[in-house]
XYZ file of C-alpha atoms in Angstrom:
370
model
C -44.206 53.960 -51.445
C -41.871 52.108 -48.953
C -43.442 50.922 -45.508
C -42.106 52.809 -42.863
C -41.244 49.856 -40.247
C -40.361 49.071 -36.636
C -39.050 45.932 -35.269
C -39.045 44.383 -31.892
C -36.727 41.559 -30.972
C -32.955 41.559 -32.428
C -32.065 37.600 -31.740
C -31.168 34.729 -34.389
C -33.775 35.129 -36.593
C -34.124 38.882 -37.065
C -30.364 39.232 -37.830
C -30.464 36.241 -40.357
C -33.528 36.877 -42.243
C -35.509 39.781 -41.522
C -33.683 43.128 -40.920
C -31.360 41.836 -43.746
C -34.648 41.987 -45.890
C -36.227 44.980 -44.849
C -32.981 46.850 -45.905
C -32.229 45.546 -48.969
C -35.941 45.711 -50.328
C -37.315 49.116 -51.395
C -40.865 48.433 -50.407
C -39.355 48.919 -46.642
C -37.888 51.635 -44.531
C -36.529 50.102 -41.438
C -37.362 53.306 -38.714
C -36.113 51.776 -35.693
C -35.395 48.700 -33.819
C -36.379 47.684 -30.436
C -34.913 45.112 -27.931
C -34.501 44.535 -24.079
C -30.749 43.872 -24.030
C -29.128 47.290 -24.839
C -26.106 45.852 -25.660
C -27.815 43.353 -28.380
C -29.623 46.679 -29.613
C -27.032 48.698 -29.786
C -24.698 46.361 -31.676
C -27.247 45.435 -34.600
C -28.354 48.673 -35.134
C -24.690 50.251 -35.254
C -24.153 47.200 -37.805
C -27.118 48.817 -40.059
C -26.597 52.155 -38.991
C -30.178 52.655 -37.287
C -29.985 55.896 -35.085
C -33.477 54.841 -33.569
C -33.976 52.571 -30.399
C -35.284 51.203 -27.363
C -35.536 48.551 -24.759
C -38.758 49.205 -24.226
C -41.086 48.517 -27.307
C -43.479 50.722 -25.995
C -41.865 53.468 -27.183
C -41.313 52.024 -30.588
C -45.120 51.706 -30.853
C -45.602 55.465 -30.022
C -43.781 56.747 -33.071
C -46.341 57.867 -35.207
C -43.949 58.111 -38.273
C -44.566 54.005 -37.977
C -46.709 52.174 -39.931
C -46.177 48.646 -39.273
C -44.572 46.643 -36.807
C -42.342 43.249 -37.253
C -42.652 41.052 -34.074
C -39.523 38.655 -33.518
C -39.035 38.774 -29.764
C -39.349 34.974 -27.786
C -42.477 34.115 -26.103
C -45.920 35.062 -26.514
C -47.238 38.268 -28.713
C -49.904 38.796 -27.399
C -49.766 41.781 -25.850
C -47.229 43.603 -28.355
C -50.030 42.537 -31.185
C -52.771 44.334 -29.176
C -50.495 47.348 -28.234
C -49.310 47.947 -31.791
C -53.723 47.710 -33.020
C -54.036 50.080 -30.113
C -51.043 52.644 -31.866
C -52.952 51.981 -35.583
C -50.058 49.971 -36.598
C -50.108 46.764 -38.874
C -48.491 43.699 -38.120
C -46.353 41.561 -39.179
C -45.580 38.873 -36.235
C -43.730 35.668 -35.729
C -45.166 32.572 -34.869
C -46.450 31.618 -32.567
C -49.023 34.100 -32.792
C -49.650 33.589 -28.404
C -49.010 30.829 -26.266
C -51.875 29.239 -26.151
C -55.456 29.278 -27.285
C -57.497 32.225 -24.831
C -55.191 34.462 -25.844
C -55.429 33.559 -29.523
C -59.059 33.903 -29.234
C -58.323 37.351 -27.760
C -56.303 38.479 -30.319
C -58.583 36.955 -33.070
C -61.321 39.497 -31.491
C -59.417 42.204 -31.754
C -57.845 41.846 -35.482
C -61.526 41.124 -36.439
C -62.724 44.824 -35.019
C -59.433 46.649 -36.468
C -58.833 47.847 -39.768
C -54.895 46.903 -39.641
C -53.102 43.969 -41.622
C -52.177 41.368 -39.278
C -50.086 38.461 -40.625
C -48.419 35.534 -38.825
C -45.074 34.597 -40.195
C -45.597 30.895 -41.620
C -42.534 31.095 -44.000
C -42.571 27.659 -44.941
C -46.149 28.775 -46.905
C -44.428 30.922 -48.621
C -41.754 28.752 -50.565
C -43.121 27.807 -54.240
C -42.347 24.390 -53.565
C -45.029 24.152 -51.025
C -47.192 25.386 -53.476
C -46.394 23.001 -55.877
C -46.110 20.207 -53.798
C -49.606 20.849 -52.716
C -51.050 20.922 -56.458
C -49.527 17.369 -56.497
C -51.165 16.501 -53.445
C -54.543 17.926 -54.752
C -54.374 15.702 -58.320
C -53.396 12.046 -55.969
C -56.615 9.694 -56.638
C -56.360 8.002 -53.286
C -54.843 9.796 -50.495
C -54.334 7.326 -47.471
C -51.598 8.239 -45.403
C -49.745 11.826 -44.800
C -46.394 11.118 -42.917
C -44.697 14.610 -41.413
C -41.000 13.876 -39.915
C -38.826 16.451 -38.324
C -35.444 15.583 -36.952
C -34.119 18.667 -35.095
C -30.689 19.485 -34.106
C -29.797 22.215 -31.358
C -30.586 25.353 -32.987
C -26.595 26.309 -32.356
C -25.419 24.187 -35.010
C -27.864 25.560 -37.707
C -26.984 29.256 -36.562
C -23.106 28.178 -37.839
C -23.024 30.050 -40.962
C -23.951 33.675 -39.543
C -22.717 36.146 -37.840
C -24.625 36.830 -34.709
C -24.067 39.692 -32.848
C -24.463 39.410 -29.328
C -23.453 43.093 -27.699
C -20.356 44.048 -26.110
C -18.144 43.564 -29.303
C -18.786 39.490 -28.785
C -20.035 37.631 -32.044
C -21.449 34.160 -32.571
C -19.297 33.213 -36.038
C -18.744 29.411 -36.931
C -19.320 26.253 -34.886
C -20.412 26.075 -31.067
C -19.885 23.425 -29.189
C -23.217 21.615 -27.922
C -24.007 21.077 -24.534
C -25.003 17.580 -22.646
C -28.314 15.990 -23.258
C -29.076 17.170 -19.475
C -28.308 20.391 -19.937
C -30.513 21.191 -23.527
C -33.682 19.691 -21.515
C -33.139 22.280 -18.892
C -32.365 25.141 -20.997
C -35.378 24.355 -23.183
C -37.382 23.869 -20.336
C -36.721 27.502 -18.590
C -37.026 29.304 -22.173
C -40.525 27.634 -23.212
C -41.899 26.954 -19.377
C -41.336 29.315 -17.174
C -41.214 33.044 -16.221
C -44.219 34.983 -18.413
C -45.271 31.816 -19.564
C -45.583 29.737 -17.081
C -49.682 30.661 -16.446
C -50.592 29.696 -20.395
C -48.726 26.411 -20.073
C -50.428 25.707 -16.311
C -53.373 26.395 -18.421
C -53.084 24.041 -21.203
C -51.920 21.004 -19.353
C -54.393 21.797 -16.316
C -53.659 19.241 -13.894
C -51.019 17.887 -15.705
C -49.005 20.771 -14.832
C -46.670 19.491 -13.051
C -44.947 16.939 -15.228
C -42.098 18.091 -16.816
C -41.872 15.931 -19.338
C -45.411 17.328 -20.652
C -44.135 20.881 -20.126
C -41.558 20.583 -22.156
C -43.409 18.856 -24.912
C -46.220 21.771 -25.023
C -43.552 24.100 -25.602
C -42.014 22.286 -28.232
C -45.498 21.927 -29.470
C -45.567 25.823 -29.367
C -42.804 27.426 -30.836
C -41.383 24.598 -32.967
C -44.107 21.982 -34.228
C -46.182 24.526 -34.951
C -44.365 24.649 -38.367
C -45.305 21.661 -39.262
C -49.025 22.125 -38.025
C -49.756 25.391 -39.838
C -48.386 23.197 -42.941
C -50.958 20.245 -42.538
C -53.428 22.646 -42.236
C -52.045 24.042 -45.542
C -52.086 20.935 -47.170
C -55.076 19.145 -45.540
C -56.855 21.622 -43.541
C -58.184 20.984 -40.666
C -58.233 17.719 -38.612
C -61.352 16.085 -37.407
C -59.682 14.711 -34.467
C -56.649 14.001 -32.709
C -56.513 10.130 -32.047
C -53.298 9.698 -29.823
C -50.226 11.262 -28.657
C -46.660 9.753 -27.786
C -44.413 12.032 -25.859
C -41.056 10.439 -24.411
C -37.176 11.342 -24.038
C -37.981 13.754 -21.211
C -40.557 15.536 -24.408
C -38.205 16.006 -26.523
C -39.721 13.197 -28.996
C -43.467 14.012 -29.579
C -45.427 11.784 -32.141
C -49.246 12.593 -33.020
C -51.715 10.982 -34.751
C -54.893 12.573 -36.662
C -57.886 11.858 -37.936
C -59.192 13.011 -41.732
C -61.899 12.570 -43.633
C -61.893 9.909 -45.771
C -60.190 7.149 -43.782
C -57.032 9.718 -44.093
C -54.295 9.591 -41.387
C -51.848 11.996 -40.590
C -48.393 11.003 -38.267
C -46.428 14.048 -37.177
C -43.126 12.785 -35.604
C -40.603 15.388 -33.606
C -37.586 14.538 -32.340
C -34.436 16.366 -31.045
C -31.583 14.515 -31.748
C -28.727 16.433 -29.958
C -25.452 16.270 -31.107
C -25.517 15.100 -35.568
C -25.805 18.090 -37.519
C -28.531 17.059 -39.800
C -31.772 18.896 -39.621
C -34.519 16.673 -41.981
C -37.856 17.681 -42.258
C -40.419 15.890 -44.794
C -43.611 16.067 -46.047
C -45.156 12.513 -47.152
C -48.456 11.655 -49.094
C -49.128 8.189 -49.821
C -51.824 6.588 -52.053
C -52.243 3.756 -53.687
C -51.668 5.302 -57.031
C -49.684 8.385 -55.685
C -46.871 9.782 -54.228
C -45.490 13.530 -53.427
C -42.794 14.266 -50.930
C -41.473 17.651 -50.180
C -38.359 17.520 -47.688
C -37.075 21.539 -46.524
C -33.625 22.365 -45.707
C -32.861 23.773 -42.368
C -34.285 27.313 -41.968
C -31.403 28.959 -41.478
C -29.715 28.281 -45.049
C -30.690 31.109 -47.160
C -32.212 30.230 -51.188
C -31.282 26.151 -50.236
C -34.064 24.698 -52.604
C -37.008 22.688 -51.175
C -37.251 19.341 -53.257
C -40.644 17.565 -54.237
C -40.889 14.323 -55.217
C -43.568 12.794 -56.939
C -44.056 8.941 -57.709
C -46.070 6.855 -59.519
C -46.393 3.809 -61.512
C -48.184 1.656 -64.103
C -48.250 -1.766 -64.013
C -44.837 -3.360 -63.000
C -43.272 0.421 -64.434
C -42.868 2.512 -61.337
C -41.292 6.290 -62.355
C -39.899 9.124 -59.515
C -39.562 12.747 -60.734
C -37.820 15.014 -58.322
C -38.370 18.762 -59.022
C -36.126 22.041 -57.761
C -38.950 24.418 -57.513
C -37.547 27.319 -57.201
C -33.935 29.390 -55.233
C -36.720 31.864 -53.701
C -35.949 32.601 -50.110
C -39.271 32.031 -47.874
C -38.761 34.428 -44.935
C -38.037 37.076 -47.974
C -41.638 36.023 -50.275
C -43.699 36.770 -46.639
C -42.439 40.284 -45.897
C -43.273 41.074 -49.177
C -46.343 39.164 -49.214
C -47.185 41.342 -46.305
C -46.089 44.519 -47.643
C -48.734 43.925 -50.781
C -51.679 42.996 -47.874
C -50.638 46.040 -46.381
C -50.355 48.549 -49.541
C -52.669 46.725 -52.077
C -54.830 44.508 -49.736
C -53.784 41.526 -51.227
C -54.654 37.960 -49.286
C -51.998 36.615 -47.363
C -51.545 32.949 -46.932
C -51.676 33.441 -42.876
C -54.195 35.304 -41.455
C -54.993 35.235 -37.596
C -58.355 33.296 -38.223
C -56.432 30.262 -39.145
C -53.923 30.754 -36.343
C -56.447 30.218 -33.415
C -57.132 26.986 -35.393
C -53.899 26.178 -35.121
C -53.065 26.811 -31.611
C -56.574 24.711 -30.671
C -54.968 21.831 -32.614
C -51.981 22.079 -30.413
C -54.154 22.295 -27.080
C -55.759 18.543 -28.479
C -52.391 17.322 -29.493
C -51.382 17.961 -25.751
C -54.611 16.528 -24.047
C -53.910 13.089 -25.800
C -50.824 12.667 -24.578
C -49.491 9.786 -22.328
């Protein structure tokens, strides 16, 4: 029985991955679409012929012929989380689940008192190589080190294969041209610091509030490292402790050290690199014995395999295997993931619980920063 669905946002990531998804999958009937630029609404859903929509997602969430909800609008989701558990709807939401860690603990409270599936989208959980890498990681006889590296590009050179369609006939389709250094750290500033979110990220940083450069980095903490967080938890759980931050080029490079059990370390390194078209982003255990890398392609390239590598050695022999899990697209194995918790009340690899977790870690991450 498909899953009658509405879905809030239209941007980047809806038009790439999810809306293509919920039509072409049988488990899903896409009901409506919601988004506060009429234009943006009007031109995605005349590309998938949707005759139902609003700017206001209120209005979505009052359709009783609804069932679930898909989240993809910027910012916090907080309050479209609690409004759809008010309206009996489940949820499927993007990360991050809020902006910061009272209202995770909020919406936490509420999930726990509802009946409704709630699931945060962690796609990167969701591609078998993760879950092979991590049986290689479980078999290592001396874990020592876990190294995380992301190297991010401007999000505009990753969108290059798609068609975006922006409203008023206009359509983002090849290459754009990347703005200056000066003007990326101002543009990520207003999106992730300002406006509706300003409050949560006064709260976090307390009275630190006022430096830009830590601004910036707790939003890059927030809606971009928060990838690689929910995947150290998925590897390695949960820290003990976060020993030192590093945040520098105006916070656009962040680098973190943690604490595991064990005499384990973890190093999670960010940085934007602005104008070389080369997103890299790799997953590194190191033992004395053992070795397992998994390195993702950028999120926006569709079925682009996630290679693991796994090393070892005996004696003077050392050996390297490197392993093509699998062509499965991510962002396609969680709606269906979710569609299962939803009809068959199967476990999901990213329940709320965990999220709060995750949005704590970021709130230490932060406060041990220089």
């Amino acid at each position: 029985m498909p899953l009658r669905v509405g879905l809030v946002g239209c941007g980047a990531i809806a038009q790439i991955m999810h809306i293509p998804y919920l039509m072409d999958y049988e488990q899903f009937d896409l009901v409506a679409l919601a988004d506060a630029s009429q234009p943006v609404l009007d031109a995605v859903a005349n590309r998938y012929k949707i005759q139902h929509r609003y700017t206001d997602w209120r209005e979505l969430m009052a359709r009783e012929d609804i069932e679930a909800v898909v989240l993809c609008h910027s910012g916090s989701h907080k309050d479209t989380i609690l409004a759809a558990l008010d309206a009996q709807k489940h949820v499927f939401t993007e990360k991050p689940i809020t902006w910061g860690v009272g209202e995770a603990v909020e919406v936490m409270r509420r999930v726990a008192n509802s009946d409704r599936v709630v699931m945060v989208g962690y796609h990167k959980r969701y591609d078998p190589a993760f879950q092979y890498a991590r049986e290689q990681v479980q078999k290592m006889k001396d874990l020592g080190l876990a190294r995380i590296t992301v190297l991010h590009p401007p999000n505009e050179m990753g969108l290059s294969p798609h068609r975006l369609r922006l409203g008023g006939g206009r359509v983002m389709d090849g290459h754009i041209d990347v703005v200056s250094w000066e003007e990326q750290v101002t543009s990520q500033l207003t999106a992730f610091t300002t406006g509706d979110l300003a409050p949560m990220v006064d709260e976090a940083l307390g009275s630190r509030k006022d430096d830009p450069r830590l601004r910036l980095a707790y939003g890059i903490l927030t809606v971009s490292m928060i990838h690689q967080i929910y995947m150290l938890y998925g590897f390695l759980g949960k820290p003990e402790r976060v020993i030192h931050t590093e945040v520098w080029r105006d916070g656009l490079s962040i680098q973190t050290l943690l604490h595991y059990p064990n005499n384990v370390r973890c190093t999670i390194d960010w940085h934007f690199l602005s104008h070389v078209k080369d997103y890299q982003e790799e997953y590194a255990f190191y033992g004395n014995h053992d070795r397992v890398i998994l390195r993702f392609p950028s999120p926006y390239l569709k079925n682009a395999p996630s290679p693991v590598i796994v090393q070892g050695g005996d004696g003077e022999l050392a050996w390297e295997k490197k392993v093509i899990v699998s062509y499965d697209e991510a962002f396609r194995n969680e709606l269906l993931a979710f569609y299962d918790s939803v009809r068959h009340r199967k476990l999901h690899h990213s329940p709320v619980t965990e999220a709060v977790d995750h949005m704590m870690t970021i709130q230490h991450i932060i406060d041990a920063a220089s």
